[in-house]
Tab-separated table of N, CA and C in Angstrom:
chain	number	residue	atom	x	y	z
A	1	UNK	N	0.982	-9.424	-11.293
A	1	UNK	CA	2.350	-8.978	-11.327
A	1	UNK	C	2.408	-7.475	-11.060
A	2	UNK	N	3.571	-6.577	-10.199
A	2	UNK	CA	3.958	-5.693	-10.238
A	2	UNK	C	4.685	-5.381	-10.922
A	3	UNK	N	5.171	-3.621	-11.541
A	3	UNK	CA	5.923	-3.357	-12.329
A	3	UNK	C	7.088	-2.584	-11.349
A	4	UNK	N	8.171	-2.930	-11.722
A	4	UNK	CA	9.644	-3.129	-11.108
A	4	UNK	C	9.427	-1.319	-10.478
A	5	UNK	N	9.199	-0.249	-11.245
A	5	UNK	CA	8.809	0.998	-11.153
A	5	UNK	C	7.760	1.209	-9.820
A	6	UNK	N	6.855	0.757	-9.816
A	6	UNK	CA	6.032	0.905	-8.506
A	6	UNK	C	6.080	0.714	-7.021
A	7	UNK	N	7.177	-0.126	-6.929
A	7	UNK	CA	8.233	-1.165	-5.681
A	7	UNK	C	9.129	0.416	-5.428
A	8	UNK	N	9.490	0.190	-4.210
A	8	UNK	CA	9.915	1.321	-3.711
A	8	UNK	C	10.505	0.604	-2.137
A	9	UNK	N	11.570	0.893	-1.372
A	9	UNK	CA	11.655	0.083	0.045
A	9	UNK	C	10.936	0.598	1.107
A	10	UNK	N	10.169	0.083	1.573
A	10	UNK	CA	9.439	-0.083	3.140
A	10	UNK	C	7.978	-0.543	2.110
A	11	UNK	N	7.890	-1.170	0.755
A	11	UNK	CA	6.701	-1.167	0.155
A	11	UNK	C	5.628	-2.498	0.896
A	12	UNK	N	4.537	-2.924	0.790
A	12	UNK	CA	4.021	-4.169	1.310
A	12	UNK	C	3.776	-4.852	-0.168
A	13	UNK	N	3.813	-6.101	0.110
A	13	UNK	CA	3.315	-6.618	-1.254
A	13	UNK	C	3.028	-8.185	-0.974
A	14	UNK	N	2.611	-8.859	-1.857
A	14	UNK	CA	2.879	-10.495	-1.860
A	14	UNK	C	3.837	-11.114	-2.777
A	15	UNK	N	4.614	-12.362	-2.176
A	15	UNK	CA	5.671	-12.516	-3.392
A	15	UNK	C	4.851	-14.577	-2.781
A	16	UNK	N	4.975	-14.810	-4.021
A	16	UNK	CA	4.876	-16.365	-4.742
A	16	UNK	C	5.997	-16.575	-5.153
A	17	UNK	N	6.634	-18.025	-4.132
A	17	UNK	CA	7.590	-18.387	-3.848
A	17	UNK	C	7.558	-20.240	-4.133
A	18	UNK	N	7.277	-20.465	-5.608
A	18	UNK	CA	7.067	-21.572	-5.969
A	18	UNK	C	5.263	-22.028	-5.637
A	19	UNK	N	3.896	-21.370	-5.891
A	19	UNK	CA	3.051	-21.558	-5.357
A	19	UNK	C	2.882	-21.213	-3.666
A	20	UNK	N	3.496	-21.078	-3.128
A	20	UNK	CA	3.590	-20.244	-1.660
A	20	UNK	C	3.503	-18.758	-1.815
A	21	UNK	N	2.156	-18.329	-1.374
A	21	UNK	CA	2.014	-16.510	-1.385
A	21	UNK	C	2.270	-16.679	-0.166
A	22	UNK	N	3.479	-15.047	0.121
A	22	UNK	CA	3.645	-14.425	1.696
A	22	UNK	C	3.570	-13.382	1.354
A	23	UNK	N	2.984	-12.684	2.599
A	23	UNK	CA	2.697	-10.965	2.328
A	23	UNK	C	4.469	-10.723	3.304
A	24	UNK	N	5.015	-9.438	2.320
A	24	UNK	CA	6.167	-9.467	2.711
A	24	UNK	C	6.591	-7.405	2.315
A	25	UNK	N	7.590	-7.459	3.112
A	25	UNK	CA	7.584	-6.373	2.926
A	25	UNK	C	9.303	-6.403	2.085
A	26	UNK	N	9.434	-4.458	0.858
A	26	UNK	CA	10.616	-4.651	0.260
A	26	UNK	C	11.627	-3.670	1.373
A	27	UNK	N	12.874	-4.232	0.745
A	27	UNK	CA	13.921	-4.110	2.131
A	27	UNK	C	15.444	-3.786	0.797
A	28	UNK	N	15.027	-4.095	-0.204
A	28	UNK	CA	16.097	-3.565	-0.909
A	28	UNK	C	15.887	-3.623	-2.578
A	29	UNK	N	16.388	-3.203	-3.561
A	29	UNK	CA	15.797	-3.016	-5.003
A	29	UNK	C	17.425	-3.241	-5.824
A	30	UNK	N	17.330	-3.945	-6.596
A	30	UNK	CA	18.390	-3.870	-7.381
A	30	UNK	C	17.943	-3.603	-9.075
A	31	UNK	N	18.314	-3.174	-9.173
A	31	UNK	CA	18.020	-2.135	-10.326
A	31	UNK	C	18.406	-2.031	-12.198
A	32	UNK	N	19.395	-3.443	-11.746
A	32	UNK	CA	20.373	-3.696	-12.188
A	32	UNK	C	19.727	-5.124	-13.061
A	33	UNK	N	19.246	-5.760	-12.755
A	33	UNK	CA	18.351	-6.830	-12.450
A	33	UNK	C	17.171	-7.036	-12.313
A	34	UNK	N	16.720	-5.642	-11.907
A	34	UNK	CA	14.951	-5.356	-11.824
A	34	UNK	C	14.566	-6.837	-10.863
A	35	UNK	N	15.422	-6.821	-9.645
A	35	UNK	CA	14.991	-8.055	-9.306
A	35	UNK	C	14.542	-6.685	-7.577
A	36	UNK	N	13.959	-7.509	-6.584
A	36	UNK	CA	13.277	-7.446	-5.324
A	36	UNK	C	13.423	-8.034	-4.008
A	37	UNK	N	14.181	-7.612	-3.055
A	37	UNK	CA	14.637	-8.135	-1.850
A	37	UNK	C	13.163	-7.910	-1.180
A	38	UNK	N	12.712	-8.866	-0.659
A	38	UNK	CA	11.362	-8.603	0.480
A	38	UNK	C	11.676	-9.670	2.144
A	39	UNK	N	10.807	-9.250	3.115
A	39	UNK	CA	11.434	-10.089	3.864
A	39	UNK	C	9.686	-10.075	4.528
A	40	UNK	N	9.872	-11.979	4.274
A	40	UNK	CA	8.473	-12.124	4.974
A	40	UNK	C	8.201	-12.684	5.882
A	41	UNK	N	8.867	-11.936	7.112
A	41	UNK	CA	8.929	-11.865	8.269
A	41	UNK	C	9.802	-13.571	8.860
A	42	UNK	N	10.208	-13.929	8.080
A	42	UNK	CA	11.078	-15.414	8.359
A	42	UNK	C	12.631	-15.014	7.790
A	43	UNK	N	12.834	-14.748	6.457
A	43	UNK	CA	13.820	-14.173	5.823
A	43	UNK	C	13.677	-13.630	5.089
A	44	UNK	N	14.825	-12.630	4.482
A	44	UNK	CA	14.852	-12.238	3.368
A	44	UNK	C	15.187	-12.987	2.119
A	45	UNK	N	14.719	-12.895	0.919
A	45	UNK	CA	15.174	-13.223	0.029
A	45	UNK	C	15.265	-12.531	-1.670
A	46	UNK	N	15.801	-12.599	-2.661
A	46	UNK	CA	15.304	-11.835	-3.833
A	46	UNK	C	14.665	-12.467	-4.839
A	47	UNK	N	13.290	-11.590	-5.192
A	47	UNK	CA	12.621	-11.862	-6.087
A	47	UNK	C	12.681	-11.325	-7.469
A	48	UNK	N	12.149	-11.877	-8.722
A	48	UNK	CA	11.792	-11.039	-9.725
A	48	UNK	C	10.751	-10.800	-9.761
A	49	UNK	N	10.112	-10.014	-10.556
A	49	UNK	CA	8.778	-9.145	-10.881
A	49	UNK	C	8.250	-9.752	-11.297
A	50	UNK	N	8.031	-10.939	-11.489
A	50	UNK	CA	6.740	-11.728	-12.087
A	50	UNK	C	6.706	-12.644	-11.010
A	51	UNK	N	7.102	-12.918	-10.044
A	51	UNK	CA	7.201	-13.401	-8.849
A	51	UNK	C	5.930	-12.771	-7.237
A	52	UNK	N	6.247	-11.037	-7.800
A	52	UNK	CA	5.328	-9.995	-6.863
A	52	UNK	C	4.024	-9.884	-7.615
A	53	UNK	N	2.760	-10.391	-6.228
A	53	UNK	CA	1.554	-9.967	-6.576
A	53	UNK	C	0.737	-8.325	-5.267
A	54	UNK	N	0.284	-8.022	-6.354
A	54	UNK	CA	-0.200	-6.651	-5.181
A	54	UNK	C	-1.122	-7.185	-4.278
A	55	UNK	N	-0.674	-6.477	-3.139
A	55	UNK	CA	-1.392	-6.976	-1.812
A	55	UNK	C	-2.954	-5.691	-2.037
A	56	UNK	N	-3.958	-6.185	-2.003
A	56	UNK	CA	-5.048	-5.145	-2.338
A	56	UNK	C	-5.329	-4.725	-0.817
A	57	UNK	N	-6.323	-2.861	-1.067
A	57	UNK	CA	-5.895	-2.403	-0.078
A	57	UNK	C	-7.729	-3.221	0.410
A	58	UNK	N	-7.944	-3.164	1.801
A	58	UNK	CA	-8.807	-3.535	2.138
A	58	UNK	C	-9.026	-3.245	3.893
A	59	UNK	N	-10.173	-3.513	4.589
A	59	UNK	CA	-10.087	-3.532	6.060
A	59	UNK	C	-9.237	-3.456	6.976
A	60	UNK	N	-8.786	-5.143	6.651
A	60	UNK	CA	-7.686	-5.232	7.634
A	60	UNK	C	-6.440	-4.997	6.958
A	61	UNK	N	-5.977	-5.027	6.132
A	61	UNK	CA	-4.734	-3.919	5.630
A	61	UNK	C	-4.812	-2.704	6.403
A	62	UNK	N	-6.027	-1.991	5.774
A	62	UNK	CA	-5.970	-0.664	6.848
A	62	UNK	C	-5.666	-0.570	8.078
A	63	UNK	N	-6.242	-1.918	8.640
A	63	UNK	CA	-5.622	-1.819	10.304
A	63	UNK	C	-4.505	-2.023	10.551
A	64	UNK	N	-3.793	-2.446	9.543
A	64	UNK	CA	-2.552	-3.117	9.478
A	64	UNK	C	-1.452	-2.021	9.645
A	65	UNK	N	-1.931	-0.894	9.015
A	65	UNK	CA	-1.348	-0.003	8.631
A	65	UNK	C	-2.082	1.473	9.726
A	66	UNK	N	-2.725	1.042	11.140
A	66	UNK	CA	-3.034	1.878	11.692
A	66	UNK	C	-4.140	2.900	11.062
A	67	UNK	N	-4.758	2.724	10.440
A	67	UNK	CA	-5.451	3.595	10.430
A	67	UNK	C	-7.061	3.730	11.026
A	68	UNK	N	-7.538	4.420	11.277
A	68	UNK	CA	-9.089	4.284	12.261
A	68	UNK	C	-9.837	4.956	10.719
A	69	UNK	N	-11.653	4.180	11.348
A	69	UNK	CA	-12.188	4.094	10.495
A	69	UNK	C	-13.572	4.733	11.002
A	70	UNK	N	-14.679	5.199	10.168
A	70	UNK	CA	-15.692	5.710	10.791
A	70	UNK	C	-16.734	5.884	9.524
A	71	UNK	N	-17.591	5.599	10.049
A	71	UNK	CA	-18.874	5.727	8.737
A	71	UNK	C	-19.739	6.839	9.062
A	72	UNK	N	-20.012	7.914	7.697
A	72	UNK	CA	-20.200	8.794	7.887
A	72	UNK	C	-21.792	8.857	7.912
A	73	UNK	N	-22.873	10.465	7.784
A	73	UNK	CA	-24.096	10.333	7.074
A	73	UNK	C	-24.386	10.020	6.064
A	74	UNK	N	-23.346	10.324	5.070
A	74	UNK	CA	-23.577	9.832	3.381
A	74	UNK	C	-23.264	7.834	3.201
A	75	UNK	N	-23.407	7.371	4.442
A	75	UNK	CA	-22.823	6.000	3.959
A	75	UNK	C	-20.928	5.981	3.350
A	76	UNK	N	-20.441	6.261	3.616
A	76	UNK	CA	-19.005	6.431	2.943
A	76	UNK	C	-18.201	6.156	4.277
A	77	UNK	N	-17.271	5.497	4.458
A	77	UNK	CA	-15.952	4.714	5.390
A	77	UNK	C	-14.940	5.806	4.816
A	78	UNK	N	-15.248	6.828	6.266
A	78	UNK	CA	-13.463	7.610	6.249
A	78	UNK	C	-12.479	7.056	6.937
A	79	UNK	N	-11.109	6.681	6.767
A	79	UNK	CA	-10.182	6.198	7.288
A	79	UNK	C	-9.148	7.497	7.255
A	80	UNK	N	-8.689	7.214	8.864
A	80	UNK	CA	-7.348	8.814	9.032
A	80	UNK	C	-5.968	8.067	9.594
A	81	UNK	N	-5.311	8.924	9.225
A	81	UNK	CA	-4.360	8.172	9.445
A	81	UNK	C	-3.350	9.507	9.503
A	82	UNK	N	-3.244	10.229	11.021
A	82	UNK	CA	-2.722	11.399	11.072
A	82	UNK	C	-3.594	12.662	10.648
A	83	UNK	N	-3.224	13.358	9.413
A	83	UNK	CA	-3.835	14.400	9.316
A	83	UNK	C	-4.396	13.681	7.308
A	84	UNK	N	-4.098	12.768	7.263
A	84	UNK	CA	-4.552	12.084	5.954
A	84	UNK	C	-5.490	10.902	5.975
A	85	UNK	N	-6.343	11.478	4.838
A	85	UNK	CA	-7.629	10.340	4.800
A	85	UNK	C	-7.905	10.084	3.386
A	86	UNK	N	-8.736	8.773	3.882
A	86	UNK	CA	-8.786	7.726	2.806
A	86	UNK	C	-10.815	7.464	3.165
A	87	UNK	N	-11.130	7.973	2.363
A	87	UNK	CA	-12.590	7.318	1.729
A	87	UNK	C	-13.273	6.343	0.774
A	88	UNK	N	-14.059	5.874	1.403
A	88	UNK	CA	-14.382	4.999	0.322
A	88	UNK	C	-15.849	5.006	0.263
A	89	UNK	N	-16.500	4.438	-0.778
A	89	UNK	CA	-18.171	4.585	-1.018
A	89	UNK	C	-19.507	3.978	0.181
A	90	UNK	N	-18.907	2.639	0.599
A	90	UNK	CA	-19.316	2.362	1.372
A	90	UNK	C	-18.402	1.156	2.165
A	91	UNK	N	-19.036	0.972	3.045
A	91	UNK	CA	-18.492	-0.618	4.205
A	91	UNK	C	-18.021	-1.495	3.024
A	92	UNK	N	-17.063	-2.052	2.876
A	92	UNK	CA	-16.510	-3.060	2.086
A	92	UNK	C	-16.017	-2.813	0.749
A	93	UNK	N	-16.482	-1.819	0.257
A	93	UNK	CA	-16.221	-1.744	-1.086
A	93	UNK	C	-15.080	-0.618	-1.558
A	94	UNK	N	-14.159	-1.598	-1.474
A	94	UNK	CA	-12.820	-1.072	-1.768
A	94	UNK	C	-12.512	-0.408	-3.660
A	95	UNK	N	-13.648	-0.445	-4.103
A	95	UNK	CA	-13.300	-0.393	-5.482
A	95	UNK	C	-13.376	0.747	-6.043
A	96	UNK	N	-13.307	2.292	-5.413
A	96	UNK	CA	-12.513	2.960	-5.665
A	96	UNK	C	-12.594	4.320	-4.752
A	97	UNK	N	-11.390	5.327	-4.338
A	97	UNK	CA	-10.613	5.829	-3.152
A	97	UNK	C	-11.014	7.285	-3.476
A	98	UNK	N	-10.840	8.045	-2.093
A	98	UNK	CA	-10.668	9.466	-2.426
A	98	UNK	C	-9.984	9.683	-1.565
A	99	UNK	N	-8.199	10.424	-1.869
A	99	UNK	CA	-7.231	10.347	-0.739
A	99	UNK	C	-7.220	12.004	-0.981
A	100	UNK	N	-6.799	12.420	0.604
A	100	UNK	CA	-6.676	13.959	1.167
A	100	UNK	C	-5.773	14.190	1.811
A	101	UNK	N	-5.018	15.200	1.751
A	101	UNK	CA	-3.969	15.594	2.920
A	101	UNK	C	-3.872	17.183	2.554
A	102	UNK	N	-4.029	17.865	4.044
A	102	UNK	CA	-4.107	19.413	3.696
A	102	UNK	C	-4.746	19.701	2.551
A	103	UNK	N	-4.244	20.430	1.417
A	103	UNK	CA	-5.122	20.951	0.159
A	103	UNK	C	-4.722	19.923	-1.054
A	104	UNK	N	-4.309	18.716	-1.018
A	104	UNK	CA	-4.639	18.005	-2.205
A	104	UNK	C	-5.018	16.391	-1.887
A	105	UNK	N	-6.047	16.745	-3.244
A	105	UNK	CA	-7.143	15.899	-3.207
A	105	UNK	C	-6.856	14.939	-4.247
A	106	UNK	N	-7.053	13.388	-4.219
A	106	UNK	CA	-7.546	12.644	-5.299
A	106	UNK	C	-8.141	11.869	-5.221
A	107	UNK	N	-8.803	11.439	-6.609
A	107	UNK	CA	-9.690	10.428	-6.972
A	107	UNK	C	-9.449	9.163	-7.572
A	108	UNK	N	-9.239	8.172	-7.045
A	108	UNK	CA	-8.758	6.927	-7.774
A	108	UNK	C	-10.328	5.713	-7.853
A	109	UNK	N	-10.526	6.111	-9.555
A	109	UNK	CA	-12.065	5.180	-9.554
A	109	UNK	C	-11.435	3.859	-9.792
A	110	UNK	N	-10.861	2.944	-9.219
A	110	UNK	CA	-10.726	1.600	-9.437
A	110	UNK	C	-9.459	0.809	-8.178
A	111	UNK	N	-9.888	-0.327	-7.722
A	111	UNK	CA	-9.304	-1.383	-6.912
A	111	UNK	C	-7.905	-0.370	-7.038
A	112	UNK	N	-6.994	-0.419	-5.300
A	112	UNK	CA	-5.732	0.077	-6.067
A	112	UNK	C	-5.028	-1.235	-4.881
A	113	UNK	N	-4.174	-1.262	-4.358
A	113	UNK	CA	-3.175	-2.504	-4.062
A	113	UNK	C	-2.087	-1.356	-2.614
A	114	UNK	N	-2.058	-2.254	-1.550
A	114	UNK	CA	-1.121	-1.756	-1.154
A	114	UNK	C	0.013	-0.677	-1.251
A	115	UNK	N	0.728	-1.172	-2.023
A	115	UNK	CA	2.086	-0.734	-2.490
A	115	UNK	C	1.794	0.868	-3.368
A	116	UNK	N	0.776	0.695	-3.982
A	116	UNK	CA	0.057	2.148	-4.647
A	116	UNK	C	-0.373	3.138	-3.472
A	117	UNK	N	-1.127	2.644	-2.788
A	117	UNK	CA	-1.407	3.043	-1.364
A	117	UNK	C	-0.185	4.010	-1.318
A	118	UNK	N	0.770	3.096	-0.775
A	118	UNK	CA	1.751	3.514	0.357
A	118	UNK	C	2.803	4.842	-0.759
A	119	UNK	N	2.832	4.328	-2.187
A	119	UNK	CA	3.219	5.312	-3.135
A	119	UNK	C	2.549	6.920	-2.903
A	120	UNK	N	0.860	6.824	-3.401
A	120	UNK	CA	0.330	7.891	-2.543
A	120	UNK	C	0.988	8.893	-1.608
A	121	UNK	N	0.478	7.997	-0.344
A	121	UNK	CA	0.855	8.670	1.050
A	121	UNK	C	2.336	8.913	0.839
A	122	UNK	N	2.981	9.036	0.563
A	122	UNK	CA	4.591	9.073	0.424
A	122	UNK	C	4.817	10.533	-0.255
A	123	UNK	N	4.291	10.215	-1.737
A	123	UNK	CA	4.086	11.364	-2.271
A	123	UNK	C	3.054	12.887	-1.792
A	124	UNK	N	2.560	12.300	-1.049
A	124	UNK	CA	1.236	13.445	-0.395
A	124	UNK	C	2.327	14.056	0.311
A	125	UNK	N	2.279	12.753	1.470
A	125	UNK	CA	2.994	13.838	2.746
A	125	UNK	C	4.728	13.642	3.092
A	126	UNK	N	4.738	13.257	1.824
A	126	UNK	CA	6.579	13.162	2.252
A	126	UNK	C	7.247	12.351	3.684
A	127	UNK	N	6.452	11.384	3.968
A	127	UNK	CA	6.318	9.970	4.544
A	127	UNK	C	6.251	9.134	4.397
A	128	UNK	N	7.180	7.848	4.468
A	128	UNK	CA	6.837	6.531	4.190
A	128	UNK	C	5.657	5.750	4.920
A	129	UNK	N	4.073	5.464	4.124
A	129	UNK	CA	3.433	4.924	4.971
A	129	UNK	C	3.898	3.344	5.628
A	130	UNK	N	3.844	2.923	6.847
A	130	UNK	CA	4.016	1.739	6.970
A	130	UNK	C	3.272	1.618	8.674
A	131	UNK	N	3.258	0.568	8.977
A	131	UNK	CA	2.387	0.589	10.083
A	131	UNK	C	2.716	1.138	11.845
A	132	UNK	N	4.195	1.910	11.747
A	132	UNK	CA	4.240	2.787	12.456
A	132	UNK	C	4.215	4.750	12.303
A	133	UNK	N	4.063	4.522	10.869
A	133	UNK	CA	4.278	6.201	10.636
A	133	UNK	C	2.792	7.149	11.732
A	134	UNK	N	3.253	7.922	11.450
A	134	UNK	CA	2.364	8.922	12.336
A	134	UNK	C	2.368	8.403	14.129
């Protein structure tokens, strides 16, 4: 489950729709209701929060989301995405990040999910990440 607080619009996520997961993106927030408009790519519809599961960030997410990838001398997968990057320890192992843009830096030691992702980058560079930014 996501918390109603972390959802934000242009977010990615998965919503379970009676046992049916679709990766879907949010398109509107009611607030009122703590409920979740997403549209997964067929229609829109509204969800509640125990309904949204986090889409984890991984490979092809990243590609999903444009970003290029490159393995360094230390063994570590830098991913850029404009003038912002995303590291990780090694090939596959998403389980925990070091995000950069100009002079600030962080460290996230554990699995983070899409939608955190895109929170990040938003807050870094005052951009909504989604798979046309930059």
């Amino acid at each position: 489950m996501i918390q109603y607080s972390d959802v934000q619009v242009g977010d990615y996520l998965l919503v379970d729709n009676e046992g049916t997961v679709k990766r879907g993106e949010v398109t509107r927030l009611n607030g009122n209701e703590k409920q979740v408009c997403v549209n997964n790519g067929v229609q829109e519809f509204w969800y509640e929060t125990n309904q949204l599961l986090p889409l984890p960030v991984n490979e092809e997410e990243l590609k999903n989301l444009k970003f290029t990838g490159e393995l360094n001398e230390e063994g570590q997968v830098k991913y850029s995405k404009g003038a912002f990057r995303l590291a990780i320890p090694a090939p596959g192992d998403f389980t925990k990040f070091e995000l950069w843009y100009r002079d600030e830096r962080r460290i996230i030691p554990h699995p983070i999910s899409v939608n955190v992702l895109q929170n990040h980058f938003l807050d870094m560079t005052k951009v909504h990440l989604d798979d046309n930014s930059f």
